[in-house]
Short mmCIF file of C-alpha atoms in Angstrom, two decimals:
data_model
loop_
_atom_site.label_atom_id
_atom_site.label_comp_id
_atom_site.label_asym_id
_atom_site.label_seq_id
_atom_site.Cartn_x
_atom_site.Cartn_y
_atom_site.Cartn_z
CA MET A 215 -21.10 20.44 1.96
CA ALA A 216 -18.77 18.92 4.79
CA VAL A 217 -15.44 17.59 3.25
CA ALA A 218 -14.53 14.35 4.76
CA PRO A 219 -11.63 14.44 7.05
CA ASP A 220 -8.42 12.83 6.69
CA ARG A 221 -8.18 9.24 8.46
CA VAL A 222 -5.31 7.69 10.14
CA GLY A 223 -5.20 3.83 11.35
CA LEU A 224 -2.65 0.89 10.98
CA GLY A 225 -2.45 -2.45 9.47
CA TRP A 226 -3.94 -5.15 11.43
CA ARG A 227 -1.48 -7.79 12.58
CA GLY A 228 -1.95 -10.65 15.36
CA GLU A 229 0.85 -9.34 17.44
CA LEU A 230 -0.87 -5.81 17.73
CA ALA A 231 -4.46 -7.18 18.16
CA ALA A 232 -4.62 -6.51 22.02
CA GLY A 233 -3.26 -3.14 21.60
CA ILE A 234 -5.79 -2.16 18.59
CA LEU A 235 -8.76 -3.59 20.36
CA SER A 236 -8.11 -1.60 23.43
CA SER A 237 -7.36 1.57 21.46
CA LEU A 238 -9.87 1.76 18.94
CA ALA A 239 -11.11 5.28 19.90
CA HIS A 240 -7.58 6.51 18.50
CA ILE A 241 -7.70 4.51 15.17
CA ASP A 242 -9.93 5.50 12.25
CA VAL A 243 -9.42 2.70 9.96
CA LEU A 244 -7.75 -0.62 9.80
CA GLU A 245 -6.28 -2.57 6.73
CA VAL A 246 -6.17 -6.35 7.01
CA ILE A 247 -4.20 -8.76 4.77
CA ALA A 248 -6.68 -10.39 2.59
CA ASP A 249 -4.74 -13.63 1.58
CA ASP A 250 -4.65 -14.56 5.37
CA TYR A 251 -8.31 -14.85 5.33
CA TYR A 252 -8.95 -16.62 1.94
CA ARG A 253 -8.99 -20.25 3.63
CA ALA A 254 -9.96 -18.87 6.98
CA SER A 255 -12.27 -20.93 9.11
CA ARG A 256 -15.75 -20.05 9.76
CA ALA A 257 -14.65 -18.64 13.28
CA GLY A 258 -11.94 -16.71 11.61
CA ILE A 259 -14.37 -15.02 9.17
CA ALA A 260 -16.92 -14.38 12.07
CA ALA A 261 -13.90 -12.44 14.04
CA LEU A 262 -13.06 -10.44 10.98
CA CYS A 263 -16.87 -9.44 10.52
CA SER A 264 -17.22 -8.55 14.04
CA LEU A 265 -13.77 -6.11 13.62
CA ALA A 266 -15.60 -4.70 10.57
CA ARG A 267 -18.49 -3.82 12.63
CA GLN A 268 -16.22 -1.62 15.07
CA VAL A 269 -14.02 0.06 12.69
CA PRO A 270 -13.87 0.74 9.08
CA LEU A 271 -11.87 -2.00 7.47
CA SER A 272 -10.17 -2.08 3.99
CA LEU A 273 -8.85 -5.66 2.49
CA HIS A 274 -5.40 -5.74 1.34
CA GLY A 275 -4.19 -8.23 -1.28
CA VAL A 276 -0.58 -9.31 -1.59
CA GLY A 277 -0.86 -12.32 -4.02
CA MET A 278 -2.73 -11.35 -7.40
CA GLY A 279 0.24 -9.86 -9.39
CA LEU A 280 -1.93 -7.58 -11.27
CA ALA A 281 1.11 -5.63 -12.76
CA SER A 282 1.67 -8.20 -15.56
CA THR A 283 1.09 -9.22 -19.03
CA ILE A 284 -0.17 -12.53 -17.94
CA PRO A 285 -3.90 -12.54 -16.94
CA ALA A 286 -4.57 -12.80 -13.11
CA ASP A 287 -5.71 -16.12 -11.56
CA PRO A 288 -9.45 -15.88 -11.35
CA ARG A 289 -9.22 -18.00 -8.13
CA ARG A 290 -7.63 -15.28 -6.17
CA LEU A 291 -10.19 -12.78 -7.63
CA HIS A 292 -13.06 -14.65 -6.51
CA ALA A 293 -11.51 -15.19 -3.21
CA MET A 294 -11.33 -11.49 -2.77
CA ALA A 295 -15.06 -11.07 -4.13
CA ARG A 296 -16.22 -13.58 -1.57
CA LEU A 297 -14.20 -12.03 1.16
CA MET A 298 -15.49 -8.62 0.67
CA ARG A 299 -19.00 -9.90 0.58
CA GLN A 300 -18.67 -11.96 3.95
CA VAL A 301 -16.82 -8.82 5.75
CA GLN A 302 -18.41 -5.80 3.81
CA ALA A 303 -15.14 -3.87 3.79
CA GLU A 304 -15.35 -0.38 2.55
CA SER A 305 -12.34 -1.02 -0.07
CA TRP A 306 -9.80 -3.45 -1.10
CA SER A 307 -6.30 -2.96 -2.74
CA GLU A 308 -3.35 -4.54 -4.36
CA HIS A 309 0.22 -3.96 -5.76
CA LEU A 310 1.45 -2.92 -9.24
CA SER A 311 3.91 -5.87 -9.12
CA PHE A 312 4.30 -9.37 -10.65
CA VAL A 313 4.40 -12.07 -8.02
CA ARG A 314 4.78 -15.34 -10.60
CA ALA A 315 6.25 -16.20 -13.91
CA GLY A 316 6.44 -19.41 -15.79
CA GLY A 317 3.91 -20.87 -13.14
CA VAL A 318 6.34 -20.28 -10.37
CA GLU A 319 5.21 -18.27 -7.36
CA ILE A 320 8.39 -16.16 -6.54
CA GLY A 321 7.39 -15.15 -3.15
CA HIS A 322 8.20 -11.62 -3.61
CA LEU A 323 6.56 -8.35 -4.99
CA ALA A 324 8.58 -7.66 -8.05
CA ALA A 325 8.57 -4.79 -10.36
CA PRO A 326 8.03 -5.43 -14.07
CA PRO A 327 9.42 -3.49 -16.89
CA ARG A 328 8.24 -0.04 -16.90
CA THR A 329 6.76 -0.02 -20.51
CA PRO A 330 3.48 0.74 -22.29
CA HIS A 331 3.01 -3.05 -22.90
CA SER A 332 3.17 -3.97 -19.06
CA ALA A 333 1.06 -0.83 -18.31
CA ALA A 334 -1.58 -2.25 -20.85
CA GLY A 335 -1.17 -5.58 -19.10
CA ALA A 336 -1.88 -4.10 -15.56
CA ILE A 337 -4.90 -2.04 -16.94
CA ALA A 338 -6.55 -5.43 -18.26
CA ASN A 339 -5.96 -7.23 -15.12
CA ILE A 340 -7.27 -4.32 -13.14
CA ALA A 341 -10.40 -4.42 -15.43
CA LEU A 342 -10.67 -8.27 -14.89
CA ALA A 343 -10.40 -7.64 -11.12
CA THR A 344 -12.80 -4.91 -11.07
CA ARG A 345 -15.48 -7.28 -12.87
CA ILE A 346 -14.87 -10.30 -10.81
CA VAL A 347 -14.59 -8.52 -7.27
CA GLY A 348 -17.38 -5.83 -8.02
CA SER A 349 -15.29 -2.87 -7.08
CA ALA A 350 -12.27 -1.12 -8.49
CA PRO A 351 -9.17 -1.79 -6.26
CA LEU A 352 -6.69 0.88 -4.93
CA MET A 353 -3.30 0.09 -6.70
CA GLU A 354 -0.02 0.40 -4.57
CA ASN A 355 3.36 1.46 -5.89
CA ILE A 356 6.08 -0.88 -4.86
CA ALA A 357 9.65 -0.68 -3.57
CA THR A 358 12.58 -2.03 -5.79
CA LEU A 359 16.21 -2.55 -5.12
CA VAL A 360 17.08 -2.68 -8.67
CA GLN A 361 15.92 -0.69 -11.75
CA PRO A 362 13.41 -3.06 -13.71
CA PRO A 363 15.58 -4.02 -16.67
CA ALA A 364 14.21 -3.18 -20.31
CA SER A 365 12.14 -0.31 -18.90
CA THR A 366 11.18 2.63 -21.26
CA MET A 367 9.14 4.75 -18.77
CA ASP A 368 10.17 6.13 -15.57
CA GLU A 369 8.27 5.46 -12.48
CA ALA A 370 5.88 8.49 -12.29
CA ALA A 371 4.84 8.03 -16.03
CA TRP A 372 4.44 4.43 -15.51
CA LEU A 373 2.07 4.82 -12.44
CA ALA A 374 0.02 7.70 -14.17
CA GLN A 375 -0.51 5.57 -17.39
CA ILE A 376 -1.94 2.84 -15.33
CA VAL A 377 -4.11 4.67 -12.69
CA ASP A 378 -5.28 6.99 -15.39
CA GLY A 379 -5.98 4.18 -17.86
CA ALA A 380 -7.63 1.87 -15.46
CA GLN A 381 -9.59 4.75 -13.78
CA VAL A 382 -8.50 3.56 -10.16
CA PRO A 383 -7.21 5.40 -7.00
CA LEU A 384 -3.55 5.19 -6.14
CA LEU A 385 -2.47 3.43 -2.79
CA LEU A 386 0.70 5.68 -2.49
CA ASP A 387 3.23 4.08 -0.32
CA LEU A 388 5.41 6.82 0.57
CA HIS A 389 8.08 4.73 2.20
CA ASN A 390 8.10 2.81 -1.18
CA LEU A 391 8.48 6.11 -3.18
CA TYR A 392 11.22 7.43 -0.81
CA ALA A 393 13.31 4.32 -1.12
CA ASN A 394 13.16 4.34 -4.79
CA ALA A 395 14.22 7.85 -4.94
CA VAL A 396 16.98 7.70 -2.58
CA ASN A 397 18.32 4.42 -4.18
CA PHE A 398 18.26 5.71 -7.77
CA GLY A 399 19.41 9.27 -7.19
CA GLU A 400 15.96 11.34 -7.54
CA ALA A 401 14.81 13.90 -5.18
CA PRO A 402 11.81 12.32 -3.24
CA GLU A 403 10.01 15.59 -3.35
CA GLU A 404 10.20 15.90 -6.82
CA LEU A 405 8.91 12.35 -7.77
CA LEU A 406 6.21 12.83 -5.42
CA LEU A 407 4.89 15.83 -7.46
CA ARG A 408 5.18 14.32 -10.47
CA LEU A 409 2.46 11.50 -9.64
CA PRO A 410 -1.09 12.04 -10.07
CA LEU A 411 -1.96 13.22 -6.83
CA ALA A 412 -5.54 13.91 -7.27
CA ARG A 413 -6.02 10.10 -7.85
CA VAL A 414 -4.23 9.18 -4.27
CA GLY A 415 -7.10 7.58 -2.34
CA ALA A 416 -4.72 6.10 0.47
CA VAL A 417 -1.20 6.21 1.74
CA HIS A 418 0.98 3.63 3.26
CA LEU A 419 3.74 4.58 5.88
CA SER A 420 6.60 2.10 7.12
CA GLY A 421 10.14 2.11 7.64
CA GLY A 422 13.30 0.19 6.37
CA HIS A 423 17.00 0.00 6.96
CA TRP A 424 20.08 0.48 4.51
CA VAL A 425 21.83 -2.54 3.15
CA ALA A 426 25.07 -2.83 1.43
CA GLN A 427 25.10 -3.41 -2.11
CA PRO A 428 26.89 -6.87 -3.12
CA ASP A 429 29.78 -5.16 -5.07
CA GLY A 430 30.47 -2.78 -2.29
CA ALA A 431 29.69 0.23 -4.35
CA GLY A 432 27.39 1.83 -1.90
CA ARG A 433 24.02 1.09 -0.03
CA ARG A 434 20.39 0.94 -0.70
CA LEU A 435 17.46 1.46 1.47
CA LEU A 436 15.44 -1.87 2.09
CA ASP A 437 11.59 -1.34 2.85
CA ASP A 438 11.03 -3.94 5.54
CA HIS A 439 8.14 -2.69 7.73
CA LEU A 440 10.33 -3.37 10.70
CA HIS A 441 11.44 0.12 11.75
CA ASP A 442 9.61 3.40 12.62
CA VAL A 443 8.51 5.68 9.96
CA PRO A 444 11.52 8.22 9.12
CA PRO A 445 11.02 11.92 9.56
CA ALA A 446 11.72 12.45 5.67
CA VAL A 447 8.65 10.20 4.87
CA PHE A 448 6.42 12.17 7.29
CA ASP A 449 7.59 15.26 5.55
CA LEU A 450 6.51 13.61 2.14
CA LEU A 451 3.00 13.17 3.78
CA THR A 452 3.01 16.75 4.58
CA LEU A 453 3.76 17.52 1.00
CA LEU A 454 1.17 15.41 -0.30
CA ALA A 455 -1.45 16.77 2.16
CA ARG A 456 -0.41 20.11 0.64
CA HIS A 457 -1.18 19.32 -2.87
CA ALA A 458 -3.96 16.92 -2.49
CA PRO A 459 -7.33 18.29 -1.72
CA GLN A 460 -9.11 15.27 -1.25
CA PRO A 461 -9.46 13.38 2.27
CA LEU A 462 -6.67 11.02 2.68
CA THR A 463 -6.53 7.52 4.42
CA VAL A 464 -3.36 6.99 6.09
CA ILE A 465 -2.18 3.29 7.26
CA VAL A 466 1.07 2.72 9.32
CA GLU A 467 2.47 -0.44 8.64
CA ARG A 468 4.54 -2.70 10.86
CA ASP A 469 5.49 -6.32 10.23
CA GLY A 470 7.80 -7.08 13.07
CA ASN A 471 10.25 -5.79 15.72
CA TYR A 472 7.06 -4.59 17.28
CA PRO A 473 7.57 -1.86 19.79
CA SER A 474 5.18 -1.10 22.78
CA PHE A 475 1.63 -0.03 21.34
CA ALA A 476 2.11 3.33 23.08
CA HIS A 477 4.89 3.74 20.62
CA VAL A 478 2.74 2.79 17.52
CA LEU A 479 0.05 5.21 18.68
CA ASP A 480 2.97 7.83 18.64
CA GLN A 481 3.41 7.00 15.19
CA LEU A 482 -0.08 7.42 14.23
CA ALA A 483 0.02 10.77 16.04
CA LEU A 484 2.90 11.76 14.10
CA ALA A 485 0.99 11.15 10.88
CA ARG A 486 -1.96 13.20 12.19
CA ALA A 487 0.41 15.97 12.80
CA ALA A 488 2.02 15.61 9.24
CA LEU A 489 -1.48 15.80 7.70
CA ARG A 490 -2.24 18.83 9.62
CA ALA A 491 0.99 20.63 8.80
CA GLY A 492 0.17 20.14 4.92
CA ARG A 493 -3.57 21.20 5.38
CA ASN A 494 -2.67 24.30 7.17
CA ALA A 495 0.33 25.31 4.82
#
């Protein structure tokens, strides 16, 4: 039986649209921010459907807050279900984060305490989301500048408990993993190898920049999607490809400070090279 190949693509952004549409031969897959289309016009949905007919498309949610002991808002889940039906996307994903507390939208992907209690809340929310949307999401690890207070589990164990308990694939953001590792004194390679790599279904790559800590005691890496993917993160992709036999879908994310589209395509080429290096090791 033929093994499906790895795929490399990027996140759909309006600023990159012209370059994407003229370069589809070099793009295997696109990821679209679903929240941008929950209230889209009929013309906007038609344009998205047209895009989905030209290239495999995945919907990426940012506002559900599934890693919470608070039940997810069913209105957002029904909006994702409706969009999945309209667009016929091949998959959808969300973050292992919370985004609201006490009824207040905090406007940020926040890391909950890593505890068995929060893991159970995430598993329950993922089950609810799967029932309403009709398919299971890929769940993404997030970056954090502070270790979540009151945690009793480390990041690798917490992620494994959720993806194993919910029986969902992991959307592994390698820059988030890298940032968390260097910010808190861990070896990125060791953190990667402690994750359930057989459950990785997709990968995010992005860049960031260093920021000073308020107390002046040091600096931390902020994941901002405004910079190129650093070489160390491509090295992690190579390591992942060496240890994960299943085909990987890799998405390069860029949310501003846009370079030329030729430079964006160079980032995709570097991702393909990193995958080849891992597969051939």
